[in-house]
Short mmCIF file of C-alpha atoms and ligand atoms in Angstrom, two decimals:
data_model
loop_
_atom_site.label_atom_id
_atom_site.label_comp_id
_atom_site.label_asym_id
_atom_site.label_seq_id
_atom_site.Cartn_x
_atom_site.Cartn_y
_atom_site.Cartn_z
CA UNK A 215 121.37 153.72 206.99
CA UNK A 216 119.12 152.78 204.28
CA UNK A 217 118.54 155.12 201.65
CA UNK A 218 114.72 155.88 200.39
CA UNK A 219 113.88 156.59 197.17
CA UNK A 220 110.25 157.61 197.06
CA UNK A 221 108.36 156.33 193.77
CA UNK A 222 106.56 159.56 191.95
CA UNK A 223 104.13 157.41 190.87
CA UNK A 224 102.06 157.81 193.89
CA UNK A 225 102.45 161.70 193.73
CA UNK A 226 99.68 164.01 192.58
CA UNK A 227 100.45 164.29 189.11
CA UNK A 228 98.07 167.61 189.01
CA UNK A 229 100.72 169.14 191.51
CA UNK A 230 103.53 166.74 190.34
CA UNK A 231 106.20 169.84 190.48
CA UNK A 232 104.93 170.70 194.26
CA UNK A 233 105.09 167.07 195.09
CA UNK A 234 108.37 166.36 194.07
CA UNK A 235 110.15 169.61 195.68
CA UNK A 236 108.25 168.30 198.79
CA UNK A 237 110.01 165.16 199.44
CA UNK A 238 113.37 166.53 198.02
CA UNK A 239 112.69 168.90 200.71
CA UNK A 240 111.85 166.08 203.12
CA UNK A 241 115.03 164.20 203.28
CA UNK A 242 114.69 161.59 200.47
CA UNK A 243 117.96 160.27 199.00
CA UNK A 244 116.89 159.55 195.48
CA UNK A 245 113.63 160.22 193.12
CA UNK A 246 112.04 156.71 191.71
CA UNK A 247 110.73 157.10 188.65
CA UNK A 248 108.16 154.47 186.91
CA UNK A 249 108.42 154.33 183.33
CA UNK A 250 105.67 151.49 182.20
CA UNK A 251 104.94 151.41 178.85
CA UNK A 252 102.09 148.99 178.04
CA UNK A 253 103.25 145.97 177.12
CA UNK A 254 105.95 144.65 179.58
CA UNK A 255 103.33 145.63 182.32
CA UNK A 256 99.44 146.16 182.23
CA UNK A 257 99.92 150.05 182.90
CA UNK A 258 101.26 153.11 181.27
CA UNK A 259 102.78 155.93 182.87
CA UNK A 260 105.10 158.76 181.58
CA UNK A 261 107.77 159.30 179.01
CA UNK A 262 110.75 161.71 178.46
CA UNK A 263 108.08 165.34 178.70
CA UNK A 264 106.79 164.45 181.94
CA UNK A 265 110.63 162.62 183.34
CA UNK A 266 112.46 166.07 182.40
CA UNK A 267 109.95 168.26 184.39
CA UNK A 268 110.61 166.04 187.10
CA UNK A 269 114.34 166.00 186.30
CA UNK A 270 113.63 170.01 186.40
CA UNK A 271 112.69 170.40 189.84
CA UNK A 272 114.11 167.56 191.82
CA UNK A 273 117.18 168.28 193.93
CA UNK A 274 118.07 164.84 194.49
CA UNK A 275 119.49 162.48 191.97
CA UNK A 276 116.78 160.44 189.67
CA UNK A 277 116.19 156.38 189.77
CA UNK A 278 114.63 155.88 186.75
CA UNK A 279 113.23 152.19 186.68
CA UNK A 280 112.16 150.73 182.65
CA UNK A 281 109.17 148.53 183.13
CA UNK A 282 109.09 148.11 178.73
CA UNK A 283 109.98 146.16 176.06
CA UNK A 284 112.56 148.08 173.97
CA UNK A 285 115.03 148.76 176.76
CA UNK A 286 118.02 150.32 174.64
CA UNK A 287 115.43 152.72 172.94
CA UNK A 288 114.32 154.24 176.74
CA UNK A 289 117.75 154.19 177.75
CA UNK A 290 118.54 156.52 175.04
CA UNK A 291 115.85 158.36 175.85
CA UNK A 292 116.47 159.31 179.13
CA UNK A 293 120.04 159.34 179.08
CA UNK A 294 120.24 163.15 178.48
CA UNK A 295 118.37 163.66 181.82
CA UNK A 296 121.43 162.57 183.40
CA UNK A 297 119.80 160.20 185.90
CA UNK A 298 121.91 158.24 188.91
CA UNK A 299 120.58 155.08 187.71
CA UNK A 300 118.93 153.53 185.25
CA UNK A 301 117.39 149.75 185.99
CA UNK A 302 116.01 147.33 183.44
CA UNK A 303 114.31 144.42 183.69
CA UNK A 304 116.30 140.95 183.17
CA UNK A 305 113.27 139.31 182.30
CA UNK A 306 113.13 141.73 179.11
CA UNK A 307 116.37 142.03 178.05
CA UNK A 308 118.30 139.49 175.04
CA UNK A 309 121.60 141.20 176.10
CA UNK A 310 121.91 142.55 179.31
CA UNK A 311 125.78 142.55 179.53
CA UNK A 312 125.75 144.58 175.97
CA UNK A 313 122.95 146.99 177.58
CA UNK A 314 125.08 147.32 181.25
CA UNK A 315 128.09 148.56 178.99
CA UNK A 316 125.93 151.37 177.11
CA UNK A 317 124.15 152.90 180.19
CA UNK A 318 127.63 153.00 181.54
CA UNK A 319 129.43 154.70 178.54
CA UNK A 320 126.61 157.43 179.28
CA UNK A 321 127.88 158.20 182.53
CA UNK A 322 124.91 156.67 184.46
CA UNK A 323 125.10 153.66 186.86
CA UNK A 324 123.56 150.65 185.71
CA UNK A 325 121.08 148.51 187.59
CA UNK A 326 119.02 145.36 186.62
CA UNK A 327 115.63 144.43 188.30
CA UNK A 328 114.24 141.01 189.10
CA UNK A 329 110.59 139.86 189.54
CA UNK A 330 109.44 138.26 192.23
CA UNK A 331 110.06 134.84 190.75
CA UNK A 332 113.26 135.43 189.12
CA UNK A 333 116.27 133.96 191.14
CA UNK A 334 119.42 136.27 192.12
CA UNK A 335 121.46 133.83 190.67
CA UNK A 336 120.07 134.80 187.36
CA UNK A 337 122.49 138.08 187.49
CA UNK A 338 125.71 136.29 189.22
CA UNK A 339 127.75 136.48 186.11
CA UNK A 340 126.48 140.12 185.88
CA UNK A 341 127.31 141.22 189.37
CA UNK A 342 130.61 142.76 189.06
CA UNK A 343 129.50 145.13 185.98
CA UNK A 344 126.53 146.36 188.13
CA UNK A 345 125.88 149.18 190.51
CA UNK A 346 122.55 148.01 191.43
CA UNK A 347 120.37 145.35 191.85
CA UNK A 348 116.68 146.20 192.34
CA UNK A 349 114.37 143.31 193.69
CA UNK A 350 110.79 143.46 193.06
CA UNK A 351 108.60 142.71 196.28
CA UNK A 352 105.42 143.29 193.93
CA UNK A 353 104.22 142.08 190.58
CA UNK A 354 105.47 145.36 188.43
CA UNK A 355 102.97 147.72 187.19
CA UNK A 356 101.35 149.36 190.46
CA UNK A 357 101.54 151.03 193.45
CA UNK A 358 99.69 150.28 196.65
CA UNK A 359 100.18 146.45 196.30
CA UNK A 360 101.02 144.16 199.28
CA UNK A 361 104.76 143.31 199.84
CA UNK A 362 105.75 139.52 198.90
CA UNK A 363 107.80 138.03 201.92
CA UNK A 364 109.56 135.64 199.64
CA UNK A 365 112.15 138.96 198.91
CA UNK A 366 113.64 138.67 202.48
CA UNK A 367 115.40 135.21 202.09
CA UNK A 368 115.79 136.35 198.29
CA UNK A 369 117.80 139.28 199.40
CA UNK A 370 119.74 137.48 202.06
CA UNK A 371 120.78 135.34 199.23
CA UNK A 372 121.83 138.41 196.97
CA UNK A 373 123.79 139.72 199.81
CA UNK A 374 126.06 136.89 200.54
CA UNK A 375 126.65 136.94 196.62
CA UNK A 376 127.22 139.99 196.25
CA UNK A 377 129.55 140.23 199.48
CA UNK A 378 131.94 138.06 197.83
CA UNK A 379 131.65 138.98 193.82
CA UNK A 380 131.03 142.73 193.97
CA UNK A 381 130.23 144.43 197.44
CA UNK A 382 130.26 148.06 196.13
CA UNK A 383 126.70 146.52 194.36
CA UNK A 384 124.15 148.06 196.13
CA UNK A 385 120.40 146.39 196.54
CA UNK A 386 117.25 147.93 196.09
CA UNK A 387 113.81 146.64 197.05
CA UNK A 388 110.64 147.94 195.41
CA UNK A 389 106.90 147.42 196.12
CA UNK A 390 104.88 147.18 199.42
CA UNK A 391 107.70 148.55 201.66
CA UNK A 392 106.47 150.09 204.58
CA UNK A 393 107.44 150.54 208.45
CA UNK A 394 106.27 147.12 209.06
CA UNK A 395 108.95 145.58 206.82
CA UNK A 396 111.90 147.92 207.03
CA UNK A 397 113.52 146.30 209.84
CA UNK A 398 113.13 142.94 208.15
CA UNK A 399 114.97 144.70 204.76
CA UNK A 400 117.73 146.14 206.87
CA UNK A 401 118.52 142.58 208.43
CA UNK A 402 119.17 141.34 205.23
CA UNK A 403 121.77 143.79 204.18
CA UNK A 404 118.98 146.03 201.94
CA UNK A 405 120.53 149.18 200.96
CA UNK A 406 118.21 151.15 198.81
CA UNK A 407 114.05 151.19 199.86
CA UNK A 408 111.43 152.58 197.15
CA UNK A 409 108.46 153.47 198.86
CA UNK A 410 105.29 154.94 196.66
CA UNK A 411 101.95 154.69 198.63
CA UNK A 412 103.72 154.79 202.18
CA UNK A 413 105.58 158.33 201.64
CA UNK A 414 102.84 160.08 199.20
CA UNK A 415 99.81 158.76 201.30
CA UNK A 416 101.36 159.79 204.70
CA UNK A 417 99.95 162.89 206.42
CA UNK A 418 103.70 163.79 207.17
CA UNK A 419 106.04 162.72 204.42
CA UNK A 420 109.16 163.65 206.09
CA UNK A 421 108.43 161.72 209.07
CA UNK A 422 107.21 158.30 206.63
CA UNK A 423 110.87 158.98 205.04
CA UNK A 424 112.57 159.26 208.11
CA UNK A 425 110.86 156.11 209.70
CA UNK A 426 112.39 153.59 206.79
CA UNK A 427 115.89 155.61 206.97
CA UNK A 428 116.91 153.22 209.84
C1 DX5 B 679 105.64 148.91 190.72
C2 DX5 B 679 106.43 150.13 190.81
C3 DX5 B 679 106.85 150.87 192.30
C4 DX5 B 679 105.32 151.24 193.01
C5 DX5 B 679 105.76 151.20 194.35
O1 DX5 B 679 105.86 148.56 189.53
O2 DX5 B 679 108.06 149.49 190.44
O3 DX5 B 679 107.79 151.67 192.22
O4 DX5 B 679 105.14 152.53 192.49
O5 DX5 B 679 104.58 151.72 195.24
P1 DX5 B 679 104.30 151.14 196.54
O6 DX5 B 679 105.70 151.61 197.45
O7 DX5 B 679 103.12 151.79 196.63
O8 DX5 B 679 104.19 149.83 196.65
ZN1 ZN B 680 109.61 151.05 191.11
#
């Protein structure tokens, strides 16, 4: 069954504790946290003060998605919160192999994110060291954007690669995910989906989460 990680970016930040508790009580599998620095992406979100507040009230593991320039600095900043995953963008890291080892040495599962234009082959030689690869199905920076369809053949290619090299490496997709594309994602082997506006924008958030757990 596909796992669902609602993106807190679409929550009501005036009622963050309420919203985080609600999704955790509504059957989500992970809590997706988008950290943006205003440099790697044209948006600025949250730092350790707010993420530790989320960690305190979340009863599901955190999935921290870094969209930043200085990955190592942010990994060290968030490691004490003991997230399940920290993912960083391959486009912004000169020494991804070294950073994977660092994240693992901190007791956290390392993951790499690929922007829409980055081919899955760019992580072929890192696959055996990774717990997860996150494919962006929008350009990173904002919630509520439309799903980019080319992620489907890309996930299919990645699925073949990981089945050969490291079947334990999960595939996550982030951006524009809804009940309209979940079956196509399932068909190409996607394990986890991130959903922001689809979950938080729904009248019944529990039903929205359930509709993706196919
Ligand atoms: C975009 C973020 C996503 C985003 C998803 O840069 O990484 O996690 O919040 O939101 P939706 O599901 O609304 O596209
Ligand atoms: Zn994200």
